[in-house]
CSV table of C-alpha atoms and ligand atoms in Angstrom, one decimal:
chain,number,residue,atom,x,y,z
C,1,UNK,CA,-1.8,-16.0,55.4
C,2,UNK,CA,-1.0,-14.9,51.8
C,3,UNK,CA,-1.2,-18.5,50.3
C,4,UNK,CA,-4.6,-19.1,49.3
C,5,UNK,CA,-4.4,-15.5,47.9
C,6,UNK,CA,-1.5,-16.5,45.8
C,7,UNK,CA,-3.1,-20.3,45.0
C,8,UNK,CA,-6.4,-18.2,43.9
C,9,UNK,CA,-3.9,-16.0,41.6
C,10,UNK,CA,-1.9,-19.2,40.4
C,11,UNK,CA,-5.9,-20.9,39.4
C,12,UNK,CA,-6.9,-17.5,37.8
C,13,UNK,CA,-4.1,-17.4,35.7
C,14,UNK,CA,-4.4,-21.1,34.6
C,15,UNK,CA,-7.9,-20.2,33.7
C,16,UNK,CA,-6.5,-17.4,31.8
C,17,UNK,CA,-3.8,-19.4,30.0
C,18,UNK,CA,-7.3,-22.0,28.4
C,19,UNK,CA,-9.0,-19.4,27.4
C,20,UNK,CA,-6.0,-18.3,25.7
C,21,UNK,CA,-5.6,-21.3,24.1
C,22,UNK,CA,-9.5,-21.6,22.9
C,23,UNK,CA,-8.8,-18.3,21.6
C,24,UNK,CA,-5.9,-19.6,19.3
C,25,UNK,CA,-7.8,-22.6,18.5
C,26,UNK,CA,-10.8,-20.1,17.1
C,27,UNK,CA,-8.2,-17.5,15.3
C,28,UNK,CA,-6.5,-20.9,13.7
C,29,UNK,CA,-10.1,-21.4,12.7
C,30,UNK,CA,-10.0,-17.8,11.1
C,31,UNK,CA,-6.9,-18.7,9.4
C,32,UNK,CA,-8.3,-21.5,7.3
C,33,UNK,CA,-10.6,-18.9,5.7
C,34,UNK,CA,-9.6,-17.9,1.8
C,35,UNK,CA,-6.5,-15.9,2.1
C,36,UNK,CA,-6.3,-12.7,0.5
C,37,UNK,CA,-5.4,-12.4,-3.6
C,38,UNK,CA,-2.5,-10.2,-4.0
C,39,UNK,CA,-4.8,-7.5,-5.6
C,40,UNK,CA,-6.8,-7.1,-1.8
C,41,UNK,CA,-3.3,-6.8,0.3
C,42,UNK,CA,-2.4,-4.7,-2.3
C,43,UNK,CA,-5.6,-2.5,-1.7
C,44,UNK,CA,-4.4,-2.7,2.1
C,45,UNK,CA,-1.3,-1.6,1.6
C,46,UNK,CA,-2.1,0.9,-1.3
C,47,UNK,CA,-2.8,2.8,2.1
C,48,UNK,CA,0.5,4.6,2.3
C,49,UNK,CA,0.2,6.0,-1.0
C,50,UNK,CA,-3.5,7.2,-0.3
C,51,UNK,CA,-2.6,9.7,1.5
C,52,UNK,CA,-1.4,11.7,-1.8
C,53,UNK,CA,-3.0,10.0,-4.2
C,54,UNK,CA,-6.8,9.2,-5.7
C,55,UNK,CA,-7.3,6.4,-7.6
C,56,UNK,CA,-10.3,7.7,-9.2
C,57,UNK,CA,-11.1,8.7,-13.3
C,58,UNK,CA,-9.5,12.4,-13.2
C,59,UNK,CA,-12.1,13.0,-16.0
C,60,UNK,CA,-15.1,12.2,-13.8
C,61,UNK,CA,-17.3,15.2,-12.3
C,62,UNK,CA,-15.9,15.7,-8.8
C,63,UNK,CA,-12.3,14.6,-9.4
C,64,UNK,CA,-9.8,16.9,-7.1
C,65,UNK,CA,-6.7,16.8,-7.3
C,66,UNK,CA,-4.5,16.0,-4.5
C,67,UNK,CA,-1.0,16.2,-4.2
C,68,UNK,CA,0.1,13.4,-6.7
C,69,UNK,CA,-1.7,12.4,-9.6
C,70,UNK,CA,-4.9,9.6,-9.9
C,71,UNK,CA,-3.0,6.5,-10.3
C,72,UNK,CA,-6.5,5.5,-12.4
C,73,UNK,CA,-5.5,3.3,-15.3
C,74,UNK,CA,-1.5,4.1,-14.4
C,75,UNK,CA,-0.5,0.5,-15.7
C,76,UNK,CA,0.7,0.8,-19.2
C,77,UNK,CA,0.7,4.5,-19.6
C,78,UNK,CA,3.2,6.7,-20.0
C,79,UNK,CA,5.1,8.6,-17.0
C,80,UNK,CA,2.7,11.9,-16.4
C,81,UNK,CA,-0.2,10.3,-17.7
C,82,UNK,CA,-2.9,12.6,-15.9
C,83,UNK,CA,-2.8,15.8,-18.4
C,84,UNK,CA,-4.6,17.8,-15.6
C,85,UNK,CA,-1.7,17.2,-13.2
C,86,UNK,CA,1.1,19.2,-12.9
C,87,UNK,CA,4.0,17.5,-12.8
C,88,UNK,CA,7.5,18.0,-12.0
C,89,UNK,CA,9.8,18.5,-15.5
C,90,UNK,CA,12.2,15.3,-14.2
C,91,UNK,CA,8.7,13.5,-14.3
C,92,UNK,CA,7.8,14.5,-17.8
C,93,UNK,CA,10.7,14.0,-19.2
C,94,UNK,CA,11.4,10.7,-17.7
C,95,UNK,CA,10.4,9.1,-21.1
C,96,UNK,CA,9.7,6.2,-18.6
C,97,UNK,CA,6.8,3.6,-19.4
C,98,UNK,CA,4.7,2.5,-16.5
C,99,UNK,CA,5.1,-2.0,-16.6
C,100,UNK,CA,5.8,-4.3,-13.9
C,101,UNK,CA,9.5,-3.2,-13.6
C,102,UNK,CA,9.2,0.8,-13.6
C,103,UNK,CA,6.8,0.7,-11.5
C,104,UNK,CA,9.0,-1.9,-8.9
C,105,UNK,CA,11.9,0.1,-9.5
C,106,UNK,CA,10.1,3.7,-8.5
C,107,UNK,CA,8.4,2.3,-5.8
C,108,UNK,CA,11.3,1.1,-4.6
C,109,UNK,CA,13.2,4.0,-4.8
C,110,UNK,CA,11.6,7.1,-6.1
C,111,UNK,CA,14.4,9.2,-6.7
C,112,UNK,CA,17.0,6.3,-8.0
C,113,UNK,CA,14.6,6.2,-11.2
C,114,UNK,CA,13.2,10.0,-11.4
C,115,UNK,CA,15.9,11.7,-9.8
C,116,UNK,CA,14.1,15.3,-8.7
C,117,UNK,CA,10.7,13.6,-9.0
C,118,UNK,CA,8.3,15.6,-6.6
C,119,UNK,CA,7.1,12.5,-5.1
C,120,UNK,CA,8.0,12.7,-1.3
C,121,UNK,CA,8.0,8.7,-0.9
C,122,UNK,CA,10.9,7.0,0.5
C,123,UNK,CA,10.2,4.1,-1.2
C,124,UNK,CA,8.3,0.7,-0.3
C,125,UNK,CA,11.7,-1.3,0.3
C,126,UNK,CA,9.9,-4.7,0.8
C,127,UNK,CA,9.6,-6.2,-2.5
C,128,UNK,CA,6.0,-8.4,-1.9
C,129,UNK,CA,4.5,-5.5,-1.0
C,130,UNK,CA,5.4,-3.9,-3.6
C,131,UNK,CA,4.4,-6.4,-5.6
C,132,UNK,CA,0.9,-6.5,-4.4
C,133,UNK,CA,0.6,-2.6,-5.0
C,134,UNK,CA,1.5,-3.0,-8.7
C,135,UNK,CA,-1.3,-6.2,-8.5
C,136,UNK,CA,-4.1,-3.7,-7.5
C,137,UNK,CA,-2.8,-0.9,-9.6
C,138,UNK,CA,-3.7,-2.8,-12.6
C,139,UNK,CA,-7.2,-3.3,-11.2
C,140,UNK,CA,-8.0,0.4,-11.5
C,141,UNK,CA,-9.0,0.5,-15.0
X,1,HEC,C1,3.8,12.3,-0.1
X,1,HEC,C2,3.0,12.1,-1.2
X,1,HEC,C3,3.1,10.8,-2.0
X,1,HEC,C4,3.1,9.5,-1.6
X,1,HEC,C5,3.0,9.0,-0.1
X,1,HEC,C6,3.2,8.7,-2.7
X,1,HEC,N1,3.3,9.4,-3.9
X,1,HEC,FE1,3.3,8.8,-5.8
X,1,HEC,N2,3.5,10.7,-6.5
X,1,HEC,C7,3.5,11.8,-5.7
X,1,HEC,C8,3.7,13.0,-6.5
X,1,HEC,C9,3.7,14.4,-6.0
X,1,HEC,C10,3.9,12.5,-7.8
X,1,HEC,C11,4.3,13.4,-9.0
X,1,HEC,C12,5.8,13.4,-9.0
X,1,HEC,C13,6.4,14.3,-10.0
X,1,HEC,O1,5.7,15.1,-10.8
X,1,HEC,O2,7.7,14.4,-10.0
X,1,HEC,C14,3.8,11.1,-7.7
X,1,HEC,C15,3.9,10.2,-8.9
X,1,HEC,C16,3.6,8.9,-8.8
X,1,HEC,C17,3.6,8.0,-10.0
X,1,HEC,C18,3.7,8.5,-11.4
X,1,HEC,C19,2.3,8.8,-11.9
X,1,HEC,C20,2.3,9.3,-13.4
X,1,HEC,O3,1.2,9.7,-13.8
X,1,HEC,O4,3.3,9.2,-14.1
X,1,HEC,C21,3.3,6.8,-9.6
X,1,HEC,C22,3.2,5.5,-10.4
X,1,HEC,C23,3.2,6.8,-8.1
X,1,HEC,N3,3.4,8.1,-7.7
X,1,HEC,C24,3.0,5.7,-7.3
X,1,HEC,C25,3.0,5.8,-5.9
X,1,HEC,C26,2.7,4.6,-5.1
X,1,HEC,C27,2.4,3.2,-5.6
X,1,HEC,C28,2.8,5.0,-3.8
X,1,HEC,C29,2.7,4.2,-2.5
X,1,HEC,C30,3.6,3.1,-2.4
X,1,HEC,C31,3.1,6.5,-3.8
X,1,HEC,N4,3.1,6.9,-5.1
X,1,HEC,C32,3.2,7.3,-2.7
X,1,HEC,C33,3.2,11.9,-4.3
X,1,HEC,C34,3.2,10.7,-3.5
């Protein structure tokens, strides 16, 4: 009695398993589309830091401050670079510069490079990520 029931099972799920191999075909499809430069995953990933900071001119009308500074035009300046912000002392005395490698080695590790910085961050540990972040931070000029 329960056969045919189970045979009209085993057919639907065949009929499941093609269509979930049209669907790979089309997402492979997808795939050959242009990847994204590192500045765009950077953007994506630029995420967890959104939460505390802008990325907008802190000298434009309607700037407000959030809880970290405007990482606008952060490549190449000096550590505190927003003079509107205020930052922790361990910050402004840092002396640090803001290239490729401070910027790798404090998102890496926030406190290992600033230790008493304010920044609650415990660090982007995966190094293409990181990477791409410091790609699209230079974008924001
Ligand atoms: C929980 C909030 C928070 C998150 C999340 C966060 N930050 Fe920060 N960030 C801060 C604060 C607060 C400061 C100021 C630290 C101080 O004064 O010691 C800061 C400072 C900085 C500075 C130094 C800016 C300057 O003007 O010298 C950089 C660069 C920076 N953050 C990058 C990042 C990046 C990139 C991410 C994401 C990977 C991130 N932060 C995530 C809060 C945060």
């Amino acid at each position: 009695m329960l056969r045919p029931v189970s045979l009209f099972f085993a057919l639907a799920a065949l009929s499941v398993a093609t269509s979930c191999g049209d669907g790979g075909q089309t997402s492979q499809n997808r795939a050959s589309a242009p990847p994204l430069t590192l500045e765009e995953q950077g953007r994506k990933a630029f995420a967890a830091c959104a939460i505390c900071h802008s990325v907008k001119d802190p000298g434009a009308p309607g700037y407000t401050t959030m809880v970290g500074p405007s990482l606008f035009r952060v490549a190449g300046a000096p550590a505190g670079h927003v003079s509107s912000y205020n930052y922790s002392n361990a910050m402004r005395e840092s002396g640090l510069i803001w290239d490729d490698a401070t910027l790798d080695a404090f998102i890496e590790n926030p406190q290992m490079i600033v230790p008493r910085s304010r920044m609650a961050f415990a660090g982007e540990k995966n190094a293409e990520r990181r990477a791409a972040i410091i790609a699209y931070l230079k974008t924001l000029e």
